[in-house]
Amino acid sequence: VARDGKKIVPFELTRAQDELDHSVTPESLRHIILKARQLGISYYIEARFLAQCLTQEGIHAVVLAQEKEATMLLLRRVHFLIEQMVKDGIAVEKDYDSKYEITFPKTNSSFFLGTAGQKGFSRGIMVNRFHGSEVSIWQDPRDTMTAVLGSLTPDAEVFLESTAHGAGGYFYEEIKRCQEGKSSYKFHFYPWTHEVEYAKTPPRGFMVTPDESYMATKHKLTIEQLVWRREKFNGYPSIEEAMQEFPLTPEEAFIVTG
């Protein structure tokens, strides 16, 4: 994979990716994921779906993002993974490769990437792999998910993931239903501490505040993580907005009123 848009490294699962990977079982196929930014969750799901399309018969994967630009980014990731496999000598036969859809004739599988609210995304095909990316900022998530749910096969893998966007709306309400035991989804929360690169060497004279000391004890943070957090949070207009993007708990994620 491309790391930080620069160096290409082998695709080794991160902590969050590995935890999610181990949670998908025949008994647990639907997952809703609240996360901090840049943990690689969407990358993992795209790679998972692509591998399944290449190795399993009749996989019909659909990925919906919040806007056209985000859709194109996800599509570029899929093409990048295919290009790297070809460079490594792995033959990838594609029958149809359009702006938004790739089909694989050897397995009779397809991979479609679109924008939430887009009409006819399933093209009459029952979907058995679905990924909703950044669901909290979809324009009409309830209507879109109603259409999605009607197209899913009983054994479909479903991933709804997002950073938070206020305490309200479809994504927030679905997570609350999970916590109350009223949803078919399994709830996952991945804080920013799951990313090993979210740490920085403390500068000379760095002093931990009482709030940071309490936080470090409660969440087992290192001094390097505290340095990273302070620097990152100082770039936001308010601590609430920073917590929403890089939460330690679900409560922090939804600290901003929706």
PDB file of C-alpha atoms in Angstrom:
ATOM      1  CA  VAL A   1       0.000   0.000   0.000  1.00  0.00           C
ATOM      2  CA  ALA A   2       0.997   3.645  -0.374  1.00  0.00           C
ATOM      3  CA  ARG A   3       1.905   4.970   3.061  1.00  0.00           C
ATOM      4  CA  ASP A   4       1.274   8.677   3.613  1.00  0.00           C
ATOM      5  CA  GLY A   5       1.008   9.134  -0.146  1.00  0.00           C
ATOM      6  CA  LYS A   6       4.732   8.451  -0.576  1.00  0.00           C
ATOM      7  CA  LYS A   7       6.427   5.169   0.192  1.00  0.00           C
ATOM      8  CA  ILE A   8       4.901   1.901  -1.023  1.00  0.00           C
ATOM      9  CA  VAL A   9       5.065  -0.803   1.640  1.00  0.00           C
ATOM     10  CA  PRO A  10       3.662  -4.355   1.990  1.00  0.00           C
ATOM     11  CA  PHE A  11       0.017  -4.505   3.071  1.00  0.00           C
ATOM     12  CA  GLU A  12       0.339  -5.574   6.693  1.00  0.00           C
ATOM     13  CA  LEU A  13      -2.728  -5.150   8.864  1.00  0.00           C
ATOM     14  CA  THR A  14      -2.689  -2.362  11.416  1.00  0.00           C
ATOM     15  CA  ARG A  15      -4.146  -2.851  14.876  1.00  0.00           C
ATOM     16  CA  ALA A  16      -7.594  -1.548  13.894  1.00  0.00           C
ATOM     17  CA  GLN A  17      -7.623  -3.486  10.619  1.00  0.00           C
ATOM     18  CA  ASP A  18      -6.595  -6.696  12.366  1.00  0.00           C
ATOM     19  CA  GLU A  19      -9.267  -6.329  15.053  1.00  0.00           C
ATOM     20  CA  LEU A  20     -11.943  -5.777  12.408  1.00  0.00           C
ATOM     21  CA  ASP A  21     -10.666  -8.665  10.297  1.00  0.00           C
ATOM     22  CA  HIS A  22     -10.928 -11.088  13.206  1.00  0.00           C
ATOM     23  CA  SER A  23     -14.451  -9.927  14.047  1.00  0.00           C
ATOM     24  CA  VAL A  24     -15.990 -10.952  10.706  1.00  0.00           C
ATOM     25  CA  THR A  25     -17.414 -14.457  11.017  1.00  0.00           C
ATOM     26  CA  PRO A  26     -20.342 -16.315   9.437  1.00  0.00           C
ATOM     27  CA  GLU A  27     -22.283 -15.467  12.594  1.00  0.00           C
ATOM     28  CA  SER A  28     -21.247 -11.789  12.550  1.00  0.00           C
ATOM     29  CA  LEU A  29     -21.500 -10.236   9.089  1.00  0.00           C
ATOM     30  CA  ARG A  30     -22.804  -6.721   9.756  1.00  0.00           C
ATOM     31  CA  HIS A  31     -20.510  -4.160  11.327  1.00  0.00           C
ATOM     32  CA  ILE A  32     -20.802  -0.468  12.174  1.00  0.00           C
ATOM     33  CA  ILE A  33     -17.533   1.310  12.885  1.00  0.00           C
ATOM     34  CA  LEU A  34     -16.951   4.603  14.687  1.00  0.00           C
ATOM     35  CA  LYS A  35     -13.346   5.674  14.278  1.00  0.00           C
ATOM     36  CA  ALA A  36     -10.717   8.342  14.490  1.00  0.00           C
ATOM     37  CA  ARG A  37      -9.336   9.695  11.234  1.00  0.00           C
ATOM     38  CA  GLN A  38      -6.807   7.908   9.051  1.00  0.00           C
ATOM     39  CA  LEU A  39      -6.817   4.455  10.629  1.00  0.00           C
ATOM     40  CA  GLY A  40      -7.002   2.605   7.299  1.00  0.00           C
ATOM     41  CA  ILE A  41     -10.433   1.054   7.845  1.00  0.00           C
ATOM     42  CA  SER A  42     -11.815   1.875   4.392  1.00  0.00           C
ATOM     43  CA  TYR A  43      -8.553   0.720   2.778  1.00  0.00           C
ATOM     44  CA  TYR A  44      -8.865  -2.629   4.545  1.00  0.00           C
ATOM     45  CA  ILE A  45     -12.476  -3.109   3.421  1.00  0.00           C
ATOM     46  CA  GLU A  46     -11.669  -2.283  -0.220  1.00  0.00           C
ATOM     47  CA  ALA A  47      -8.723  -4.708  -0.149  1.00  0.00           C
ATOM     48  CA  ARG A  48     -10.916  -7.376   1.441  1.00  0.00           C
ATOM     49  CA  PHE A  49     -13.616  -7.004  -1.203  1.00  0.00           C
ATOM     50  CA  LEU A  50     -11.082  -6.993  -4.042  1.00  0.00           C
ATOM     51  CA  ALA A  51      -9.435 -10.184  -2.767  1.00  0.00           C
ATOM     52  CA  GLN A  52     -12.842 -11.840  -2.531  1.00  0.00           C
ATOM     53  CA  CYS A  53     -13.784 -10.733  -6.058  1.00  0.00           C
ATOM     54  CA  LEU A  54     -10.572 -12.292  -7.373  1.00  0.00           C
ATOM     55  CA  THR A  55     -10.826 -15.582  -5.493  1.00  0.00           C
ATOM     56  CA  GLN A  56     -14.520 -16.330  -4.898  1.00  0.00           C
ATOM     57  CA  GLU A  57     -17.385 -16.992  -7.295  1.00  0.00           C
ATOM     58  CA  GLY A  58     -20.251 -14.541  -7.560  1.00  0.00           C
ATOM     59  CA  ILE A  59     -19.033 -11.712  -5.332  1.00  0.00           C
ATOM     60  CA  HIS A  60     -20.904  -8.481  -6.048  1.00  0.00           C
ATOM     61  CA  ALA A  61     -19.377  -5.689  -4.008  1.00  0.00           C
ATOM     62  CA  VAL A  62     -20.757  -2.168  -3.728  1.00  0.00           C
ATOM     63  CA  VAL A  63     -18.993   0.735  -2.038  1.00  0.00           C
ATOM     64  CA  LEU A  64     -20.751   4.065  -1.528  1.00  0.00           C
ATOM     65  CA  ALA A  65     -18.962   7.221  -0.394  1.00  0.00           C
ATOM     66  CA  GLN A  66     -20.298  10.594   0.662  1.00  0.00           C
ATOM     67  CA  GLU A  67     -19.370  12.528  -2.482  1.00  0.00           C
ATOM     68  CA  LYS A  68     -17.949  12.082  -5.967  1.00  0.00           C
ATOM     69  CA  GLU A  69     -14.409  13.088  -4.973  1.00  0.00           C
ATOM     70  CA  ALA A  70     -14.348  10.542  -2.154  1.00  0.00           C
ATOM     71  CA  THR A  71     -15.696   7.875  -4.521  1.00  0.00           C
ATOM     72  CA  MET A  72     -12.888   8.561  -6.989  1.00  0.00           C
ATOM     73  CA  LEU A  73     -10.308   8.312  -4.181  1.00  0.00           C
ATOM     74  CA  LEU A  74     -11.601   4.883  -3.167  1.00  0.00           C
ATOM     75  CA  LEU A  75     -11.628   3.782  -6.810  1.00  0.00           C
ATOM     76  CA  ARG A  76      -8.000   4.892  -7.224  1.00  0.00           C
ATOM     77  CA  ARG A  77      -7.106   2.779  -4.202  1.00  0.00           C
ATOM     78  CA  VAL A  78      -8.649  -0.310  -5.812  1.00  0.00           C
ATOM     79  CA  HIS A  79      -6.824   0.348  -9.086  1.00  0.00           C
ATOM     80  CA  PHE A  80      -3.598   0.886  -7.145  1.00  0.00           C
ATOM     81  CA  LEU A  81      -3.958  -2.494  -5.426  1.00  0.00           C
ATOM     82  CA  ILE A  82      -4.587  -4.194  -8.781  1.00  0.00           C
ATOM     83  CA  GLU A  83      -1.563  -2.454 -10.343  1.00  0.00           C
ATOM     84  CA  GLN A  84       0.683  -3.607  -7.514  1.00  0.00           C
ATOM     85  CA  MET A  85      -0.521  -7.193  -7.861  1.00  0.00           C
ATOM     86  CA  VAL A  86       0.236  -7.113 -11.588  1.00  0.00           C
ATOM     87  CA  LYS A  87       3.718  -5.719 -10.843  1.00  0.00           C
ATOM     88  CA  ASP A  88       4.225  -8.650  -8.468  1.00  0.00           C
ATOM     89  CA  GLY A  89       3.377 -11.081 -11.254  1.00  0.00           C
ATOM     90  CA  ILE A  90      -0.204 -11.823 -10.214  1.00  0.00           C
ATOM     91  CA  ALA A  91      -2.515 -12.017 -13.213  1.00  0.00           C
ATOM     92  CA  VAL A  92      -5.694  -9.976 -12.786  1.00  0.00           C
ATOM     93  CA  GLU A  93      -8.172 -10.539 -15.602  1.00  0.00           C
ATOM     94  CA  LYS A  94     -10.769  -7.788 -15.958  1.00  0.00           C
ATOM     95  CA  ASP A  95     -13.675  -8.023 -18.362  1.00  0.00           C
ATOM     96  CA  TYR A  96     -15.143  -4.550 -17.872  1.00  0.00           C
ATOM     97  CA  ASP A  97     -13.356  -1.628 -16.280  1.00  0.00           C
ATOM     98  CA  SER A  98     -15.299   1.606 -16.357  1.00  0.00           C
ATOM     99  CA  LYS A  99     -15.136   4.793 -14.355  1.00  0.00           C
ATOM    100  CA  TYR A 100     -17.022   3.200 -11.461  1.00  0.00           C
ATOM    101  CA  GLU A 101     -17.176  -0.560 -12.025  1.00  0.00           C
ATOM    102  CA  ILE A 102     -14.761  -3.456 -12.477  1.00  0.00           C
ATOM    103  CA  THR A 103     -15.866  -6.972 -13.397  1.00  0.00           C
ATOM    104  CA  PHE A 104     -13.839 -10.172 -13.105  1.00  0.00           C
ATOM    105  CA  PRO A 105     -14.868 -12.885 -15.606  1.00  0.00           C
ATOM    106  CA  LYS A 106     -12.967 -15.766 -13.990  1.00  0.00           C
ATOM    107  CA  THR A 107     -15.067 -15.515 -10.844  1.00  0.00           C
ATOM    108  CA  ASN A 108     -18.156 -13.839 -12.295  1.00  0.00           C
ATOM    109  CA  SER A 109     -17.695 -11.101  -9.723  1.00  0.00           C
ATOM    110  CA  SER A 110     -18.010  -7.325  -9.797  1.00  0.00           C
ATOM    111  CA  PHE A 111     -16.848  -4.302  -7.818  1.00  0.00           C
ATOM    112  CA  PHE A 112     -18.894  -1.093  -8.020  1.00  0.00           C
ATOM    113  CA  LEU A 113     -18.023   2.219  -6.383  1.00  0.00           C
ATOM    114  CA  GLY A 114     -20.539   5.035  -6.282  1.00  0.00           C
ATOM    115  CA  THR A 115     -21.870   7.995  -4.359  1.00  0.00           C
ATOM    116  CA  ALA A 116     -24.537   7.777  -1.661  1.00  0.00           C
ATOM    117  CA  GLY A 117     -27.893   8.641  -3.175  1.00  0.00           C
ATOM    118  CA  GLN A 118     -26.831   7.504  -6.644  1.00  0.00           C
ATOM    119  CA  LYS A 119     -29.654   5.733  -8.436  1.00  0.00           C
ATOM    120  CA  GLY A 120     -29.365   2.161  -9.644  1.00  0.00           C
ATOM    121  CA  PHE A 121     -26.082   1.365  -7.940  1.00  0.00           C
ATOM    122  CA  SER A 122     -26.833  -2.372  -7.799  1.00  0.00           C
ATOM    123  CA  ARG A 123     -27.990  -2.537 -11.434  1.00  0.00           C
ATOM    124  CA  GLY A 124     -30.499  -5.246 -10.544  1.00  0.00           C
ATOM    125  CA  ILE A 125     -27.835  -7.506  -9.028  1.00  0.00           C
ATOM    126  CA  MET A 126     -28.210  -8.735  -5.484  1.00  0.00           C
ATOM    127  CA  VAL A 127     -25.338  -7.334  -3.443  1.00  0.00           C
ATOM    128  CA  ASN A 128     -23.368  -9.613  -1.116  1.00  0.00           C
ATOM    129  CA  ARG A 129     -20.631  -7.171  -0.090  1.00  0.00           C
ATOM    130  CA  PHE A 130     -21.422  -3.608   0.959  1.00  0.00           C
ATOM    131  CA  HIS A 131     -19.318  -0.796   2.367  1.00  0.00           C
ATOM    132  CA  GLY A 132     -20.779   2.560   3.355  1.00  0.00           C
ATOM    133  CA  SER A 133     -17.941   5.063   3.783  1.00  0.00           C
ATOM    134  CA  GLU A 134     -18.282   8.146   6.021  1.00  0.00           C
ATOM    135  CA  VAL A 135     -21.969   7.455   6.548  1.00  0.00           C
ATOM    136  CA  SER A 136     -22.334  10.265   9.096  1.00  0.00           C
ATOM    137  CA  ILE A 137     -22.014  12.893   6.354  1.00  0.00           C
ATOM    138  CA  TRP A 138     -24.180  11.266   3.688  1.00  0.00           C
ATOM    139  CA  GLN A 139     -26.883  13.606   2.451  1.00  0.00           C
ATOM    140  CA  ASP A 140     -29.794  11.163   2.813  1.00  0.00           C
ATOM    141  CA  PRO A 141     -28.434   8.141   4.708  1.00  0.00           C
ATOM    142  CA  ARG A 142     -31.805   6.731   5.706  1.00  0.00           C
ATOM    143  CA  ASP A 143     -33.161   6.674   2.147  1.00  0.00           C
ATOM    144  CA  THR A 144     -29.886   5.333   0.781  1.00  0.00           C
ATOM    145  CA  MET A 145     -29.697   2.543   3.340  1.00  0.00           C
ATOM    146  CA  THR A 146     -33.318   1.607   2.688  1.00  0.00           C
ATOM    147  CA  ALA A 147     -32.362   0.974  -0.943  1.00  0.00           C
ATOM    148  CA  VAL A 148     -29.183  -0.845   0.074  1.00  0.00           C
ATOM    149  CA  LEU A 149     -30.921  -3.159   2.523  1.00  0.00           C
ATOM    150  CA  GLY A 150     -33.416  -4.164  -0.148  1.00  0.00           C
ATOM    151  CA  SER A 151     -30.593  -5.319  -2.432  1.00  0.00           C
ATOM    152  CA  LEU A 152     -28.606  -7.383   0.088  1.00  0.00           C
ATOM    153  CA  THR A 153     -28.428 -11.168   0.099  1.00  0.00           C
ATOM    154  CA  PRO A 154     -28.970 -12.910   3.468  1.00  0.00           C
ATOM    155  CA  ASP A 155     -25.251 -13.739   3.709  1.00  0.00           C
ATOM    156  CA  ALA A 156     -23.995 -10.267   2.748  1.00  0.00           C
ATOM    157  CA  GLU A 157     -21.039  -8.704   4.516  1.00  0.00           C
ATOM    158  CA  VAL A 158     -21.916  -5.135   5.484  1.00  0.00           C
ATOM    159  CA  PHE A 159     -19.591  -2.439   6.805  1.00  0.00           C
ATOM    160  CA  LEU A 160     -20.817   1.030   7.774  1.00  0.00           C
ATOM    161  CA  GLU A 161     -17.938   3.222   8.903  1.00  0.00           C
ATOM    162  CA  SER A 162     -17.412   6.871   9.684  1.00  0.00           C
ATOM    163  CA  THR A 163     -15.874   9.468  11.885  1.00  0.00           C
ATOM    164  CA  ALA A 164     -18.513  11.236  13.966  1.00  0.00           C
ATOM    165  CA  HIS A 165     -20.432  14.269  12.771  1.00  0.00           C
ATOM    166  CA  GLY A 166     -22.402  15.393  15.778  1.00  0.00           C
ATOM    167  CA  ALA A 167     -24.702  13.679  18.253  1.00  0.00           C
ATOM    168  CA  GLY A 168     -27.584  13.094  15.885  1.00  0.00           C
ATOM    169  CA  GLY A 169     -28.520  11.599  12.538  1.00  0.00           C
ATOM    170  CA  TYR A 170     -28.688   8.086  11.083  1.00  0.00           C
ATOM    171  CA  PHE A 171     -25.153   6.950  11.960  1.00  0.00           C
ATOM    172  CA  TYR A 172     -25.392   8.198  15.556  1.00  0.00           C
ATOM    173  CA  GLU A 173     -28.848   6.665  16.020  1.00  0.00           C
ATOM    174  CA  GLU A 174     -27.758   3.295  14.616  1.00  0.00           C
ATOM    175  CA  ILE A 175     -24.821   3.163  17.021  1.00  0.00           C
ATOM    176  CA  LYS A 176     -27.157   3.956  19.905  1.00  0.00           C
ATOM    177  CA  ARG A 177     -29.395   1.086  18.778  1.00  0.00           C
ATOM    178  CA  CYS A 178     -26.332  -1.201  18.817  1.00  0.00           C
ATOM    179  CA  GLN A 179     -25.448  -0.142  22.338  1.00  0.00           C
ATOM    180  CA  GLU A 180     -29.031  -0.828  23.416  1.00  0.00           C
ATOM    181  CA  GLY A 181     -28.998  -4.283  21.799  1.00  0.00           C
ATOM    182  CA  LYS A 182     -31.613  -3.329  19.216  1.00  0.00           C
ATOM    183  CA  SER A 183     -29.510  -3.514  16.029  1.00  0.00           C
ATOM    184  CA  SER A 184     -28.281  -6.339  13.812  1.00  0.00           C
ATOM    185  CA  TYR A 185     -24.891  -4.613  13.535  1.00  0.00           C
ATOM    186  CA  LYS A 186     -21.856  -5.283  15.699  1.00  0.00           C
ATOM    187  CA  PHE A 187     -20.460  -2.006  17.019  1.00  0.00           C
ATOM    188  CA  HIS A 188     -16.745  -1.216  16.847  1.00  0.00           C
ATOM    189  CA  PHE A 189     -14.928   1.828  18.146  1.00  0.00           C
ATOM    190  CA  TYR A 190     -11.335   2.563  17.146  1.00  0.00           C
ATOM    191  CA  PRO A 191      -9.692   5.532  18.937  1.00  0.00           C
ATOM    192  CA  TRP A 192      -6.734   7.479  17.570  1.00  0.00           C
ATOM    193  CA  THR A 193      -4.419   5.530  19.877  1.00  0.00           C
ATOM    194  CA  HIS A 194      -4.759   2.537  17.531  1.00  0.00           C
ATOM    195  CA  GLU A 195      -2.436   4.318  15.085  1.00  0.00           C
ATOM    196  CA  VAL A 196       1.210   3.841  16.100  1.00  0.00           C
ATOM    197  CA  GLU A 197       2.310   6.893  14.114  1.00  0.00           C
ATOM    198  CA  TYR A 198       0.158   9.181  16.255  1.00  0.00           C
ATOM    199  CA  ALA A 199       3.087   9.858  18.580  1.00  0.00           C
ATOM    200  CA  LYS A 200       5.885  12.425  18.676  1.00  0.00           C
ATOM    201  CA  THR A 201       9.113  12.866  20.588  1.00  0.00           C
ATOM    202  CA  PRO A 202       8.614  15.455  23.353  1.00  0.00           C
ATOM    203  CA  PRO A 203      10.492  18.708  22.880  1.00  0.00           C
ATOM    204  CA  ARG A 204      12.885  19.936  25.552  1.00  0.00           C
ATOM    205  CA  GLY A 205      11.006  21.329  28.527  1.00  0.00           C
ATOM    206  CA  PHE A 206       7.688  19.661  27.652  1.00  0.00           C
ATOM    207  CA  MET A 207       5.424  19.705  30.714  1.00  0.00           C
ATOM    208  CA  VAL A 208       2.322  17.549  31.141  1.00  0.00           C
ATOM    209  CA  THR A 209      -0.760  19.408  32.374  1.00  0.00           C
ATOM    210  CA  PRO A 210      -2.948  17.955  35.157  1.00  0.00           C
ATOM    211  CA  ASP A 211      -5.677  17.141  32.587  1.00  0.00           C
ATOM    212  CA  GLU A 212      -3.151  15.361  30.379  1.00  0.00           C
ATOM    213  CA  SER A 213      -1.784  13.440  33.355  1.00  0.00           C
ATOM    214  CA  TYR A 214      -5.275  12.249  34.260  1.00  0.00           C
ATOM    215  CA  MET A 215      -5.949  11.322  30.632  1.00  0.00           C
ATOM    216  CA  ALA A 216      -2.666   9.433  30.346  1.00  0.00           C
ATOM    217  CA  THR A 217      -3.455   7.387  33.441  1.00  0.00           C
ATOM    218  CA  LYS A 218      -7.026   6.648  32.404  1.00  0.00           C
ATOM    219  CA  HIS A 219      -6.224   5.681  28.810  1.00  0.00           C
ATOM    220  CA  LYS A 220      -2.642   4.429  29.273  1.00  0.00           C
ATOM    221  CA  LEU A 221      -1.142   7.065  26.982  1.00  0.00           C
ATOM    222  CA  THR A 222       2.592   7.502  26.518  1.00  0.00           C
ATOM    223  CA  ILE A 223       4.324  10.861  26.738  1.00  0.00           C
ATOM    224  CA  GLU A 224       4.846  10.674  22.961  1.00  0.00           C
ATOM    225  CA  GLN A 225       1.120  10.283  22.406  1.00  0.00           C
ATOM    226  CA  LEU A 226       0.411  13.258  24.650  1.00  0.00           C
ATOM    227  CA  VAL A 227       2.826  15.388  22.653  1.00  0.00           C
ATOM    228  CA  TRP A 228       1.154  14.364  19.385  1.00  0.00           C
ATOM    229  CA  ARG A 229      -2.317  15.016  20.777  1.00  0.00           C
ATOM    230  CA  ARG A 230      -1.496  18.459  22.089  1.00  0.00           C
ATOM    231  CA  GLU A 231       0.079  19.526  18.792  1.00  0.00           C
ATOM    232  CA  LYS A 232      -2.789  18.078  16.736  1.00  0.00           C
ATOM    233  CA  PHE A 233      -5.508  19.552  18.932  1.00  0.00           C
ATOM    234  CA  ASN A 234      -3.895  22.997  18.906  1.00  0.00           C
ATOM    235  CA  GLY A 235      -4.665  23.153  15.188  1.00  0.00           C
ATOM    236  CA  TYR A 236      -8.443  23.013  15.732  1.00  0.00           C
ATOM    237  CA  PRO A 237     -10.722  25.958  16.588  1.00  0.00           C
ATOM    238  CA  SER A 238     -12.041  24.092  19.645  1.00  0.00           C
ATOM    239  CA  ILE A 239     -11.170  21.013  21.672  1.00  0.00           C
ATOM    240  CA  GLU A 240     -14.651  19.619  20.942  1.00  0.00           C
ATOM    241  CA  GLU A 241     -13.997  19.647  17.197  1.00  0.00           C
ATOM    242  CA  ALA A 242     -10.622  17.996  17.734  1.00  0.00           C
ATOM    243  CA  MET A 243     -12.177  15.296  19.924  1.00  0.00           C
ATOM    244  CA  GLN A 244     -14.754  14.589  17.233  1.00  0.00           C
ATOM    245  CA  GLU A 245     -12.009  13.875  14.696  1.00  0.00           C
ATOM    246  CA  PHE A 246      -9.609  12.122  17.077  1.00  0.00           C
ATOM    247  CA  PRO A 247     -11.631  10.662  19.965  1.00  0.00           C
ATOM    248  CA  LEU A 248     -10.476   8.457  22.816  1.00  0.00           C
ATOM    249  CA  THR A 249     -14.023   7.292  23.557  1.00  0.00           C
ATOM    250  CA  PRO A 250     -17.366   7.193  21.723  1.00  0.00           C
ATOM    251  CA  GLU A 251     -18.548   9.940  24.048  1.00  0.00           C
ATOM    252  CA  GLU A 252     -15.742  12.208  22.859  1.00  0.00           C
ATOM    253  CA  ALA A 253     -16.577  11.389  19.238  1.00  0.00           C
ATOM    254  CA  PHE A 254     -20.144  12.611  19.688  1.00  0.00           C
ATOM    255  CA  ILE A 255     -19.315  15.562  21.934  1.00  0.00           C
ATOM    256  CA  VAL A 256     -20.449  18.026  19.252  1.00  0.00           C
ATOM    257  CA  THR A 257     -24.228  18.416  19.084  1.00  0.00           C
ATOM    258  CA  GLY A 258     -25.663  17.301  15.741  1.00  0.00           C
TER     259      GLY A 258
END
